[in-house]
Coordinates of C-alpha atoms and ligand atoms in Angstrom, one line a residue:
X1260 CA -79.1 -31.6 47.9
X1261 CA -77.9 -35.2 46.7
X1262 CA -76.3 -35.7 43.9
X1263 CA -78.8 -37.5 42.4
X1264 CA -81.4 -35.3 42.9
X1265 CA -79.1 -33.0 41.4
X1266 CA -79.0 -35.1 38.5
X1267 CA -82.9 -35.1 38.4
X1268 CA -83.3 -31.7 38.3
X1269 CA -80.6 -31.2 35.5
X1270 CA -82.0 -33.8 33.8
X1271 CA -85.5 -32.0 33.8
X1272 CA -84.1 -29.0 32.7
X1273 CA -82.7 -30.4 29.6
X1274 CA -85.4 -31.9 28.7
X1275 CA -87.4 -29.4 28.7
X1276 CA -84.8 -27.3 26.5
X1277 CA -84.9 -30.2 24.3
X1278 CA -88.6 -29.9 23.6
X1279 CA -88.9 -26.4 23.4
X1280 CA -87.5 -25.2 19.9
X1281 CA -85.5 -22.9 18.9
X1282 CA -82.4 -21.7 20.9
X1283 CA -82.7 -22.0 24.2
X1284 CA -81.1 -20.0 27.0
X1285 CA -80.8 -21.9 29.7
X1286 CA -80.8 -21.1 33.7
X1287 CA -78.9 -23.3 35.4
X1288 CA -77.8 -23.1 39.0
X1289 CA -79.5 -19.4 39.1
X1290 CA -77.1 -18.1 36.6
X1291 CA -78.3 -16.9 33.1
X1292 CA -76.3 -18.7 30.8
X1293 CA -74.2 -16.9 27.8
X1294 CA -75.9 -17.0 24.8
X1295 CA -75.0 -19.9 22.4
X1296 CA -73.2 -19.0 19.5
X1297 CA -75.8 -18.8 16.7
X1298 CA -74.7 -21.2 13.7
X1299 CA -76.9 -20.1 10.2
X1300 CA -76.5 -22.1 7.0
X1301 CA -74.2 -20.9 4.5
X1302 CA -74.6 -22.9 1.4
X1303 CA -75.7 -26.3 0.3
X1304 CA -72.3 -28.3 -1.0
X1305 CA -73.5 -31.3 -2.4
X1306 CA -77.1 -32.9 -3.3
X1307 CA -79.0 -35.9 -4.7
X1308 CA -76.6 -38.3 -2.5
X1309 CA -78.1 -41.1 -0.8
X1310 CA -76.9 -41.0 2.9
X1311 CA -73.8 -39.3 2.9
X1312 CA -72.4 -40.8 6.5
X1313 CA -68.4 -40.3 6.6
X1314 CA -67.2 -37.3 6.1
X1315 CA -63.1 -36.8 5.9
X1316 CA -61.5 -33.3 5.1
X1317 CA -58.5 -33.3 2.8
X1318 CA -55.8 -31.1 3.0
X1319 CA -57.0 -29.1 0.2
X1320 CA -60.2 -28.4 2.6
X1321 CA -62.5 -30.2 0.3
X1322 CA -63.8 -33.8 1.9
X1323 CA -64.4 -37.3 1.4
X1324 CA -67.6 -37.9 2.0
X1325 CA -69.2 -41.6 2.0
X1326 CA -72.9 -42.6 0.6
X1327 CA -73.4 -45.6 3.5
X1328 CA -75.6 -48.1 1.1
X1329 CA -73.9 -47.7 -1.6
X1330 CA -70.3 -47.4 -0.5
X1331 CA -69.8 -44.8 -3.0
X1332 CA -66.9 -42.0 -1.9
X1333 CA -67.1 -38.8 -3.3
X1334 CA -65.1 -35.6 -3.0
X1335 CA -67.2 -32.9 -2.2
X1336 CA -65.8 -29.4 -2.9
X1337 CA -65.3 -26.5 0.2
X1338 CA -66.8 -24.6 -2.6
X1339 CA -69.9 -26.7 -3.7
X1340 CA -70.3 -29.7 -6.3
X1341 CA -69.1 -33.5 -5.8
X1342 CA -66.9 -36.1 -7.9
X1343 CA -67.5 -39.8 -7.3
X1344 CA -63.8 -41.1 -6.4
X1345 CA -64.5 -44.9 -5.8
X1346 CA -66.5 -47.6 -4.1
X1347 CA -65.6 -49.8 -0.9
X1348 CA -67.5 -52.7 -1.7
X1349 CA -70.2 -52.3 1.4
X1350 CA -72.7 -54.7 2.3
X1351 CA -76.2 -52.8 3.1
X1352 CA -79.3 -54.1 4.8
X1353 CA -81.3 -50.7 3.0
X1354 CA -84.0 -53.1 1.8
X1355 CA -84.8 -54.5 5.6
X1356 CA -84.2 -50.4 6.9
X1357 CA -80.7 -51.6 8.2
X1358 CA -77.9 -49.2 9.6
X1359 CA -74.7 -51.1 8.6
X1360 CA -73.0 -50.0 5.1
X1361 CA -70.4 -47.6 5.0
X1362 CA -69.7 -45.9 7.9
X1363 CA -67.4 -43.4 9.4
X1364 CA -64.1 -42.3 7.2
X1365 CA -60.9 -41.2 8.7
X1366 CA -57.3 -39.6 7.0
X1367 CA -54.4 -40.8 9.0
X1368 CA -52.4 -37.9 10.9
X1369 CA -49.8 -38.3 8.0
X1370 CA -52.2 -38.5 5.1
X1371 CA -50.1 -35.8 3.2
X1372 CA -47.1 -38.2 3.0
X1373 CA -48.9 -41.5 2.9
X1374 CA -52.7 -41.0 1.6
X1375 CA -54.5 -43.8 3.8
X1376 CA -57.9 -43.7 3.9
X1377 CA -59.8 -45.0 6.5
X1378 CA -62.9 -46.4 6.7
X1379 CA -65.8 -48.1 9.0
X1380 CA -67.5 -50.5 7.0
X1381 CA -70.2 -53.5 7.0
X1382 CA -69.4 -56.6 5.1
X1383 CA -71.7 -59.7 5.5
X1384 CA -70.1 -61.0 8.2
X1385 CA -69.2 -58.3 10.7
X1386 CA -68.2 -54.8 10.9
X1387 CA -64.7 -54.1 9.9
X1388 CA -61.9 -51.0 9.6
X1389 CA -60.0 -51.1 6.4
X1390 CA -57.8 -48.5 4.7
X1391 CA -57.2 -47.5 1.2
X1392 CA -54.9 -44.8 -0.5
X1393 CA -56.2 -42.3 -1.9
X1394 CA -54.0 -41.1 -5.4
X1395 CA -54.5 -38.7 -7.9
X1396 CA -57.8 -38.4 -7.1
X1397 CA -58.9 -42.3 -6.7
X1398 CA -59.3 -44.3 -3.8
X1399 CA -57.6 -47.6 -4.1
X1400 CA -58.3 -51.2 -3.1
X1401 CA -58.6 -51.8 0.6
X1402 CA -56.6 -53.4 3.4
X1403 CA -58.1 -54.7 6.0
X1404 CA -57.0 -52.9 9.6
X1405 CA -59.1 -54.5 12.3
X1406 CA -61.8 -57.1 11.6
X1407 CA -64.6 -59.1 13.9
X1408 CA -66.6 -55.9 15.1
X1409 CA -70.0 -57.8 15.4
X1410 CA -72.1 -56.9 12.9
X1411 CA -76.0 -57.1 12.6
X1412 CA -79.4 -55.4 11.3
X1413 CA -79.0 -52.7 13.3
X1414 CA -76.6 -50.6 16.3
X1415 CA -73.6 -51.4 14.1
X1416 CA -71.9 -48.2 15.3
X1417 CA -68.9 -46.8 12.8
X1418 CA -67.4 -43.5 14.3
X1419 CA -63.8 -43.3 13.6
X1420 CA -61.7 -40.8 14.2
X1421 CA -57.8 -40.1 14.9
X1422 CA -56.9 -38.7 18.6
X1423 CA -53.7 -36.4 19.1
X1424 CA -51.6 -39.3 20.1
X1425 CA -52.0 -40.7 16.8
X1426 CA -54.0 -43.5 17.3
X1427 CA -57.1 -44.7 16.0
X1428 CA -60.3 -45.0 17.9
X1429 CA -63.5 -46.7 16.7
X1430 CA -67.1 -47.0 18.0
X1431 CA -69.0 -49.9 18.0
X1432 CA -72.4 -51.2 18.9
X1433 CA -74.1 -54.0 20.6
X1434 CA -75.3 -55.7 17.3
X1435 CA -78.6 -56.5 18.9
X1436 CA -77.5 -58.1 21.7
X1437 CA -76.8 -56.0 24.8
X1438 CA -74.7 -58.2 26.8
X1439 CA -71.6 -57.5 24.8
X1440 CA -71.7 -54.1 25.8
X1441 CA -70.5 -55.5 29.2
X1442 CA -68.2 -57.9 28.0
X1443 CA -64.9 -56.5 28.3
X1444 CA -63.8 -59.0 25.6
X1445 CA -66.5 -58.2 23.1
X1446 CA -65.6 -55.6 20.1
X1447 CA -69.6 -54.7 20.6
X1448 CA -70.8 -51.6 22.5
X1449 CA -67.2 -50.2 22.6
X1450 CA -64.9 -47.6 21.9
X1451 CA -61.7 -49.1 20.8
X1452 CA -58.1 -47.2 20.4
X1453 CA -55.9 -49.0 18.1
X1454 CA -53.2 -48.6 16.5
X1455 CA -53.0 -46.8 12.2
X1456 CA -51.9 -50.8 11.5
X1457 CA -54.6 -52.3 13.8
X1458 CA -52.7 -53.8 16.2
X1459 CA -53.1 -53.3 20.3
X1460 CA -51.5 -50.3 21.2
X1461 CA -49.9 -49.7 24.8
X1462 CA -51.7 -48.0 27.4
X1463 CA -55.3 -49.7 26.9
X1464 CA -57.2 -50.3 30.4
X1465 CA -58.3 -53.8 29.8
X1466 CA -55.0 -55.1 27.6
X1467 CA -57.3 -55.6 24.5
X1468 CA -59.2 -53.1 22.5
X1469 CA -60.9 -52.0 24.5
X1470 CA -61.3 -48.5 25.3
X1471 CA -64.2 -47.9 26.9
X1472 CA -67.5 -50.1 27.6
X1473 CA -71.2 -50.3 28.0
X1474 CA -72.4 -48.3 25.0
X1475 CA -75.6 -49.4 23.3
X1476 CA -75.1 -47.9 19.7
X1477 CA -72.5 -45.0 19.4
X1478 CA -72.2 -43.5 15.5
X1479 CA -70.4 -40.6 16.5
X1480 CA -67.0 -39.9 18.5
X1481 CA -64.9 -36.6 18.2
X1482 CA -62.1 -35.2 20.0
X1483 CA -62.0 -31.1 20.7
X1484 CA -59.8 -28.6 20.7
X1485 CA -58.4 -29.7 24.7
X1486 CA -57.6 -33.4 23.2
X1487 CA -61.1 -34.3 25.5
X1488 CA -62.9 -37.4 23.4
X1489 CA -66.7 -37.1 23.1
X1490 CA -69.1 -39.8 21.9
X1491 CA -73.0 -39.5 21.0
X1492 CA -75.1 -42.7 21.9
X1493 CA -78.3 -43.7 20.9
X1494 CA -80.6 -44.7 24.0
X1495 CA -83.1 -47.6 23.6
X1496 CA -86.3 -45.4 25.1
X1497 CA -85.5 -43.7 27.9
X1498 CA -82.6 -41.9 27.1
X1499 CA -79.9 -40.8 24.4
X1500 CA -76.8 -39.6 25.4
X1501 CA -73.6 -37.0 25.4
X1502 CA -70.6 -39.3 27.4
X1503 CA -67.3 -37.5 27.9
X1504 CA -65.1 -40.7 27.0
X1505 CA -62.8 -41.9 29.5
X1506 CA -60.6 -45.1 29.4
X1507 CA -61.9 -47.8 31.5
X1508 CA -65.4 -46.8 32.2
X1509 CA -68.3 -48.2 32.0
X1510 CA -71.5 -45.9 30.7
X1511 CA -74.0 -48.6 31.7
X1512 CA -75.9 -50.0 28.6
X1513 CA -78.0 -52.0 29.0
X1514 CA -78.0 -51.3 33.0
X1515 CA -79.2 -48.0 32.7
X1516 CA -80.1 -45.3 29.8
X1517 CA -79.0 -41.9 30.9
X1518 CA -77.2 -40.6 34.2
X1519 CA -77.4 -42.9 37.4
X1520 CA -75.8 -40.6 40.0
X1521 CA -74.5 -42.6 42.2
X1522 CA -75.1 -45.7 40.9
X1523 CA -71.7 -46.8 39.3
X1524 CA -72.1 -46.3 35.9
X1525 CA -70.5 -42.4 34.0
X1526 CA -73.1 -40.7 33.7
X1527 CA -73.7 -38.5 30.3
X1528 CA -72.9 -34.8 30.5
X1529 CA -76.3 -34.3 28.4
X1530 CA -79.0 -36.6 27.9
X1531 CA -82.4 -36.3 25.7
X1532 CA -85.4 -37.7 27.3
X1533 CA -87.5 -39.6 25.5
X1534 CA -85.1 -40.8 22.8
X1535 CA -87.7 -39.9 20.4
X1536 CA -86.6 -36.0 20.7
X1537 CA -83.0 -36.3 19.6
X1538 CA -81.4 -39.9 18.5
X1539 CA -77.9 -38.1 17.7
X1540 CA -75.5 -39.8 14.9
X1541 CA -72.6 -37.7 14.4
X1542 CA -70.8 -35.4 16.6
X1543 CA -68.4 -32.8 16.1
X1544 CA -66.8 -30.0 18.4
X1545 CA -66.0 -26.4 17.6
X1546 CA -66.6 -23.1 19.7
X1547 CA -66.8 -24.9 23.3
X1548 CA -69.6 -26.9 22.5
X1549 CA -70.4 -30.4 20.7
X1550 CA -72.3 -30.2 18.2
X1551 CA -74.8 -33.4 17.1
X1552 CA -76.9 -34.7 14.2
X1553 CA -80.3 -35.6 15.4
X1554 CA -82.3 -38.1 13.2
X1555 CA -85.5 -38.7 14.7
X1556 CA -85.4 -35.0 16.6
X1557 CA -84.4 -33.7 12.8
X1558 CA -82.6 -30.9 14.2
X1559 CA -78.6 -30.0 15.1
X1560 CA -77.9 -29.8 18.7
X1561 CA -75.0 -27.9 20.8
X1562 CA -74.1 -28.8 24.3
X1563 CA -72.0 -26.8 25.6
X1564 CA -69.1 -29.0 27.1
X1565 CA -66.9 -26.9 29.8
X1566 CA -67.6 -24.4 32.8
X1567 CA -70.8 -23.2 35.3
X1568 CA -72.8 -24.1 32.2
X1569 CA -71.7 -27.3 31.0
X1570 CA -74.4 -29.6 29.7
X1571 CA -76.4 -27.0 28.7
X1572 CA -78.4 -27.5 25.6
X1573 CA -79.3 -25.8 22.1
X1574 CA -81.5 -26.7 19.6
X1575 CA -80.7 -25.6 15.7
X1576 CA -82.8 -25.7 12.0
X1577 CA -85.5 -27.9 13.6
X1578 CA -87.7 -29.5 11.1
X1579 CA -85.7 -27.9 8.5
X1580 CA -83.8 -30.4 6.9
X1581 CA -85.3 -33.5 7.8
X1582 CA -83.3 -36.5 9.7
X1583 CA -79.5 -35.0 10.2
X1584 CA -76.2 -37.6 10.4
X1585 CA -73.3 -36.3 10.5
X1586 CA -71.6 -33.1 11.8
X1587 CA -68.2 -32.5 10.9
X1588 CA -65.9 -30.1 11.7
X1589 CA -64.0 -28.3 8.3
X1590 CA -61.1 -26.8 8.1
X1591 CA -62.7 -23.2 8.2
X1592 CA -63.7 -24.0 11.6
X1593 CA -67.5 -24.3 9.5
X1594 CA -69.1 -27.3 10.4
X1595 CA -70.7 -29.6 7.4
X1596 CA -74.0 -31.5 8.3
X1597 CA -75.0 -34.4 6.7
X1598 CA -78.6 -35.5 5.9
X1599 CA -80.4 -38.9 5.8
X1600 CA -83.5 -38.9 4.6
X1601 CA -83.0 -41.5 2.0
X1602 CA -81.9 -44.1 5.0
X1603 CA -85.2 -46.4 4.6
X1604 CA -86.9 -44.0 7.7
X1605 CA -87.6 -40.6 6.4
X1606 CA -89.3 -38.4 4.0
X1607 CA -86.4 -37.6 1.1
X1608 CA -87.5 -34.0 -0.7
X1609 CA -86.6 -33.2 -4.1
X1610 CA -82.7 -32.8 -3.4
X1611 CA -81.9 -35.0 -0.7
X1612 CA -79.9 -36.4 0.6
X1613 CA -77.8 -32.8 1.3
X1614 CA -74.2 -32.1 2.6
X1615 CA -74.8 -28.7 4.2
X1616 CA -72.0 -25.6 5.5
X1617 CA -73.1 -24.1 8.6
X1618 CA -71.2 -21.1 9.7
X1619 CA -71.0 -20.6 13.3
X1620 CA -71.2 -16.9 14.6
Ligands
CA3168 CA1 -75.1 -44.7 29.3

């Protein structure tokens, strides 16, 4: 068998997980894989919020958590209710249905000693990185860390997250115009790696930014446990995607949408077919699987990311919630979920928009 027929047929099979509901238990390769941990809901935390995006534990195990059209931060509590904690002065496009705003939030590595902040933002000019301190319970003014990420109406990107060599990484996206996505120059349709005071750090493939390239729109990045980065991408039609990040590559946009075998490009370990299904936001990893908000496929997905089984696919609280953003990983080891049904596309109920705990079994 090619490899790329390979592909095919794994591709197949996912997609008919995908659309199947419920939890799936998948048979890959003739083997009867385990069963995926079943994750149940716990407790709402927070509600009434208008898209809670960011999410940032503090040390206490309580999080920052970031309304993206308002730019309003709150703490919400590891034991339910929310305090509004300051503002980050965001620039929203909520009355065209615009993703920019404010985006991922990050604590530095040292945040005990040092309380930076950081966050992914929109201004009217681009997409930026800026830190502020957080003290005594408020956030302070911001500093600008890395500026110029191109900003439009939509695919404006704004995962950020710390990796365990204490630098930052970022990911951006194509603003609307897919040939910066293969521009090794362009801060659009990347992940970037920089350093906590924005500068170039050593080690980048390209000697700029640059981390990786040829991502259409990626809102969520995560490292797990084995220091492995992950990154969710939204496809255009064909396909969205799970890419294990690696510096240097290039994961094809707006070549291809999904896996090309041989064709030069990474292919994703998972990938939802049509886009429709999934269009995953925020990704977080925990119990050997990552673990991804789906908007339009308003459900939580796990793929399960190492061994005879990798790739495979589960499908959690379908239709339950509504349109899901974030997934973050807390303290616990509990994941929060995020929804975002006040984002200009979907049907808010009564309480929305939520911060949710999920337990994982
Ligand atoms: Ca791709």
């Amino acid at each position: 068998m090619t490899r790329s027929t390979s592909i095919g047929r794994r591709t197949l099979l996912k997609a008919a997980l995908a659309s199947s509901g419920g939890v799936a238990l998948a048979v890959s390769s003739g083997l009867e894989a385990p069963a995926i941990a079943a994750p149940r809901i716990s407790r709402t935390l927070a509600k009434d919020l208008a898209v809670p995006w960011g999410v940032a534990f503090l040390p206490s195990g309580n999080a920052l958590v970031g309304e993206r059209d308002s730019g309003d931060v709150h703490v919400v509590r590891r034991g339910g209710g929310r305090t509004r904690v300051g503002n980050l002065d965001v620039f929203s496009q909520l009355s065209a249905g615009g993703e920019g705003g404010l985006l991922g939030l990050a604590l530095h590595p040292e945040f005990r000693s040092n309380r930076w902040v950081y966050a992914y933002l929109s201004t009217r000019n681009d997409n930026r990185i800026v830190r502020a301190r957080f003290v005594d319970g408020v956030l302070g003014q911001r500093h600008r860390v890395l500026a110029g990420i191109p900003m439009s109406g939509h695919h404006n990107g704004g995962g950020l997250t710390f990796g365990p060599d204490g630098l930052l990484y970022a990911s951006t996206g194509d603003a609307e115009d897919s040939s910066r996505a293969q521009s090794r120059s362009s801060l659009g349709g990347k992940v970037l790696r920089l350093t906590p005071q924005g500068d170039m750090p050593q080690g980048n493939p390209f000697g700029n930014y640059t981390w990786s390239m040829g991502h259409r729109n990626v809102e969520g990045i995560t490292f797990d446990s084995r220091g492995t980065l992950w990154a969710s991408e939204f496809g255009e039609k064909q396909a969205d995607e799970l890419n294990r990040i690696v510096p240097g590559a290039n994961y094809g946009w707006p070549q291809v949408e999904g896996g090309d075998g041989r064709g030069g490009y990474r292919d994703p370990l998972a990938q939802w077919s049509p886009t429709s299904t999934c269009s995953p936001a925020g990704v977080a990893a925990a119990n050997g699987r990552a673990w991804l908000g789906a908007l339009r496929g308003q459900c939580v997905f796990s793929v399960r990311l190492r061994g005879p089984n990798a790739g495979t696919i589960g499908k959690h609280f379908a239709g339950r919630f509504g349109r899901i953003r974030q997934v973050a990983k807390a303290l616990d080891g509990s994941l929060w979920i995020t929804t975002s049904n006040r984002d200009g596309r979907g049907s808010p109920g009564a309480d929305d928009d939520k911060v949710i705990r999920v337990a994982l079994g």
